[in-house]
Coordinates of N, CA and C in Angstrom, one line a residue:
X1 N 119.0 57.9 139.5 CA 117.6 57.9 139.0 C 117.1 56.6 138.6
X2 N 118.1 55.8 137.9 CA 117.7 54.5 137.6 C 117.3 53.6 138.8
X3 N 117.9 53.8 139.9 CA 117.7 53.2 141.0 C 116.2 53.4 141.5
X4 N 115.8 54.5 141.4 CA 114.3 54.9 141.7 C 113.4 54.3 140.8
X5 N 113.7 54.3 139.5 CA 112.8 53.7 138.5 C 112.7 52.1 138.8
X6 N 113.9 51.7 138.8 CA 114.0 50.1 139.1 C 113.1 49.7 140.4
X7 N 113.3 50.5 141.5 CA 112.5 50.3 142.7 C 111.1 50.4 142.5
X8 N 110.6 51.3 141.7 CA 109.3 51.6 141.4 C 108.7 50.5 140.6
X9 N 109.4 50.1 139.5 CA 108.9 49.0 138.6 C 108.8 47.6 139.4
X10 N 109.9 47.5 140.3 CA 109.8 46.3 141.1 C 108.7 46.2 142.0
X11 N 108.3 47.3 142.7 CA 107.3 47.4 143.6 C 106.0 47.0 142.7
X12 N 105.9 47.7 141.6 CA 104.7 47.5 140.8 C 104.5 46.1 140.4
X13 N 105.5 45.4 140.0 CA 105.5 44.1 139.6 C 105.1 43.1 140.8
X14 N 105.7 43.5 142.0 CA 105.3 42.6 143.3 C 103.8 42.9 143.5
X15 N 103.4 44.1 143.5 CA 102.1 44.4 143.8 C 101.0 43.8 142.7
X16 N 101.4 43.7 141.5 CA 100.5 43.2 140.5 C 100.4 41.7 140.7
X17 N 101.5 41.1 140.9 CA 101.7 39.7 140.9 C 101.0 39.1 142.3
X18 N 101.0 39.9 143.3 CA 100.4 39.4 144.6 C 99.0 39.7 144.8
X19 N 98.3 40.4 143.8 CA 96.9 40.7 143.8 C 96.7 42.0 144.6
X20 N 97.8 42.7 144.8 CA 97.6 44.0 145.6 C 96.8 45.0 144.8
X21 N 95.8 45.6 145.5 CA 94.9 46.5 144.8 C 95.0 48.0 145.3
X22 N 95.9 48.2 146.2 CA 96.0 49.6 146.9 C 94.8 50.1 147.4
X23 N 94.8 51.5 147.5 CA 93.6 52.1 148.2 C 92.4 51.9 147.6
X24 N 92.4 51.7 146.3 CA 91.1 51.5 145.8 C 90.2 50.3 146.4
X25 N 91.0 49.4 146.9 CA 90.4 48.1 147.5 C 90.1 48.4 149.0
X26 N 90.5 49.6 149.4 CA 90.2 50.0 150.8 C 91.5 49.6 151.7
X27 N 92.7 49.2 151.1 CA 93.8 49.0 151.9 C 94.6 50.3 151.9
X28 N 95.4 50.5 152.9 CA 96.4 51.7 153.0 C 97.8 51.2 153.1
X29 N 98.6 52.1 152.8 CA 100.0 51.8 152.9 C 100.4 51.7 154.2
X30 N 101.3 50.9 154.6 CA 101.8 50.5 156.0 C 102.6 51.9 156.5
X31 N 102.8 52.0 157.7 CA 103.6 53.0 158.3 C 105.0 52.9 157.9
X32 N 105.4 51.7 157.9 CA 106.8 51.4 157.6 C 107.2 51.6 156.1
X33 N 106.3 51.4 155.2 CA 106.3 51.6 153.8 C 106.5 53.3 153.5
X34 N 105.6 53.9 154.3 CA 105.5 55.4 154.1 C 106.8 56.0 154.8
X35 N 107.4 55.4 155.7 CA 108.5 56.0 156.4 C 109.8 55.6 155.5
X36 N 109.8 54.5 154.9 CA 110.8 54.2 153.9 C 110.7 55.1 152.7
X37 N 109.6 55.3 152.2 CA 109.5 56.3 151.1 C 110.0 57.7 151.5
X38 N 109.5 58.0 152.8 CA 110.0 59.3 153.1 C 111.5 59.4 153.4
X39 N 112.1 58.4 153.8 CA 113.5 58.4 154.0 C 114.2 58.5 152.7
X40 N 113.8 57.7 151.7 CA 114.3 57.7 150.3 C 114.2 59.1 149.7
X41 N 113.1 59.8 149.9 CA 112.9 61.1 149.4 C 113.8 62.0 150.1
X42 N 114.0 61.9 151.3 CA 115.0 62.7 152.0 C 116.5 62.5 151.5
X43 N 116.8 61.3 151.3 CA 118.1 61.0 150.7 C 118.3 61.6 149.4
X44 N 117.3 61.6 148.5 CA 117.3 62.2 147.3 C 117.4 63.8 147.2
X45 N 116.6 64.2 148.1 CA 116.8 65.7 148.3 C 118.2 66.0 148.8
X46 N 118.7 65.4 149.8 CA 120.1 65.8 150.1 C 121.0 65.6 149.0
X47 N 120.9 64.6 148.2 CA 122.0 64.4 147.0 C 121.6 65.5 146.0
X48 N 120.3 66.0 145.8 CA 120.1 67.0 144.8 C 120.5 68.2 145.3
X49 N 120.5 68.5 146.6 CA 120.9 69.8 147.2 C 122.5 69.9 146.9
X50 N 123.1 68.8 147.2 CA 124.7 68.7 147.1 C 125.0 69.0 145.6
X51 N 124.3 68.3 144.7 CA 124.6 68.6 143.3 C 124.3 69.9 142.9
X52 N 123.2 70.7 143.4 CA 123.0 72.0 143.2 C 124.0 72.8 143.6
X53 N 124.6 72.6 144.9 CA 125.6 73.4 145.4 C 126.9 73.2 144.7
X54 N 127.2 72.0 144.1 CA 128.5 71.9 143.3 C 128.2 72.6 142.0
X55 N 127.1 72.6 141.3 CA 127.0 73.3 140.0 C 126.8 74.8 140.3
X56 N 126.3 75.3 141.4 CA 126.3 76.7 141.7 C 127.9 77.3 141.8
X57 N 128.6 76.4 142.5 CA 130.1 76.8 142.7 C 130.7 76.9 141.4
X58 N 130.6 75.8 140.6 CA 131.2 75.7 139.3 C 130.8 76.9 138.4
X59 N 129.6 77.3 138.6 CA 129.0 78.5 137.7 C 129.7 79.8 138.2
X60 N 129.8 79.9 139.5 CA 130.4 81.1 140.0 C 131.8 81.2 139.6
X61 N 132.7 80.1 139.6 CA 134.0 80.1 139.3 C 134.1 80.5 137.7
X62 N 133.3 80.0 137.0 CA 133.2 80.2 135.5 C 133.0 81.7 135.3
X63 N 131.9 82.2 135.9 CA 131.6 83.7 135.7 C 132.7 84.5 136.1
X64 N 133.3 84.1 137.2 CA 134.5 84.9 137.8 C 135.7 84.9 136.8
X65 N 135.9 83.8 136.2 CA 137.0 83.7 135.1 C 136.7 84.6 134.0
X66 N 135.4 84.5 133.6 CA 135.0 85.4 132.3 C 135.2 86.9 132.7
X67 N 134.7 87.2 134.0 CA 134.9 88.7 134.3 C 136.4 89.1 134.4
X68 N 137.3 88.2 134.9 CA 138.7 88.6 135.0 C 139.2 88.6 133.6
X69 N 138.8 87.8 132.6 CA 139.3 87.9 131.2 C 138.9 89.2 130.6
X70 N 137.6 89.7 130.9 CA 137.1 90.9 130.3 C 137.8 91.9 130.9
X71 N 138.0 92.1 132.3 CA 138.8 93.1 132.9 C 140.2 93.1 132.5
X72 N 140.9 91.9 132.2 CA 142.3 91.9 131.8 C 142.4 92.5 130.4
X73 N 141.4 92.2 129.5 CA 141.4 92.7 128.1 C 141.3 94.2 128.1
X74 N 140.4 94.6 129.0 CA 140.3 96.3 129.0 C 141.6 96.8 129.6
X75 N 142.1 96.2 130.4 CA 143.4 96.8 131.1 C 144.4 96.8 130.0
X76 N 144.5 95.7 129.4 CA 145.6 95.7 128.2 C 145.4 96.8 127.1
X77 N 144.1 96.8 126.7 CA 143.7 97.9 125.8 C 144.1 99.4 126.3
X78 N 143.9 99.5 127.6 CA 144.1 100.8 128.2 C 145.7 101.2 128.3
X79 N 146.4 100.1 128.7 CA 147.9 100.1 128.7 C 148.5 100.4 127.4
X80 N 147.9 99.8 126.3 CA 148.4 99.9 125.0 C 148.0 101.4 124.5
X81 N 146.9 102.0 124.8 CA 146.5 103.3 124.5 C 147.5 104.4 125.2
X82 N 147.7 104.1 126.5 CA 148.6 105.0 127.2 C 150.0 104.9 126.7
X83 N 150.5 103.9 126.3 CA 151.9 103.6 125.7 C 151.8 104.3 124.4
X84 N 150.9 104.4 123.5 CA 150.8 105.1 122.4 C 150.8 106.5 122.5
X85 N 150.2 107.0 123.5 CA 150.1 108.4 123.9 C 151.4 109.0 124.4
X86 N 152.0 108.1 125.2 CA 153.3 108.5 125.8 C 154.4 108.7 124.7
X87 N 154.3 107.6 123.8 CA 155.2 107.6 122.6 C 155.0 109.1 121.7
X88 N 153.8 109.3 121.5 CA 153.3 110.5 120.8 C 154.0 111.8 121.5
X89 N 153.7 111.9 122.7 CA 154.1 113.0 123.6 C 155.7 113.1 123.6
X90 N 156.3 111.9 123.7 CA 157.7 111.8 123.8 C 158.3 112.4 122.4
X91 N 157.7 112.1 121.3 CA 158.0 112.5 120.0 C 157.9 114.0 119.9
X92 N 156.8 114.4 120.3 CA 156.3 115.9 120.3 C 157.5 116.7 121.2
X93 N 157.7 116.1 122.3 CA 158.7 116.9 123.2 C 160.2 116.8 122.5
X94 N 160.5 115.9 121.9 CA 161.9 115.8 121.2 C 161.8 116.8 120.1
X95 N 160.8 116.9 119.3 CA 160.6 117.8 118.1 C 160.6 119.3 118.7
X96 N 160.0 119.6 119.9 CA 160.0 120.9 120.4 C 161.4 121.4 120.9
X97 N 162.1 120.3 121.5 CA 163.5 120.6 122.1 C 164.3 120.9 120.8
X98 N 164.2 120.1 119.7 CA 165.2 120.4 118.6 C 164.9 121.8 118.1
X99 N 163.6 122.2 117.9 CA 163.2 123.4 117.3 C 163.8 124.7 118.3
X100 N 163.8 124.4 119.5 CA 164.3 125.4 120.5 C 165.7 125.5 120.3
X101 N 166.4 124.4 120.1 CA 167.8 124.3 120.1 C 168.3 124.9 118.8
X102 N 167.5 124.9 117.7 CA 168.0 125.4 116.5 C 167.5 126.8 116.3
X103 N 166.8 127.3 117.2 CA 166.3 128.7 117.3 C 165.1 129.0 116.4
X104 N 164.3 128.2 116.1 CA 163.2 128.4 115.2 C 162.1 129.1 116.1

C-alpha cells in the first residue's frame, strides 16, 4: 500500500513541478501511462485475491477446529453419561443377584 501512495505522491509532485495541468487544460493521459496504471491495478488485484484466499483458508481451518472441539466435548460428555449409567446398572444388577441368592 505504501508503494502505491508513494507512487501517487511522486506523480503528483512531478506533475505540479512540471506545470502539468491534466485534463482540465485539454491534455489527456498517454496510452502508455494508462497501460501502466492498468497493469499496476491488475497486479494489486492479483495480490488481493491471493491474500483473500489465504485468509479464507485460515478461517475455514479455524472454524473446523472449533467444530471439532465442540464435537469432542459433546462426545466426552456422552461417554461420561453412559459410563455413569453403566455403573448404576451394574450396581443394580449386583443388588438383584444378591437378593436372589439370599432368597428375598
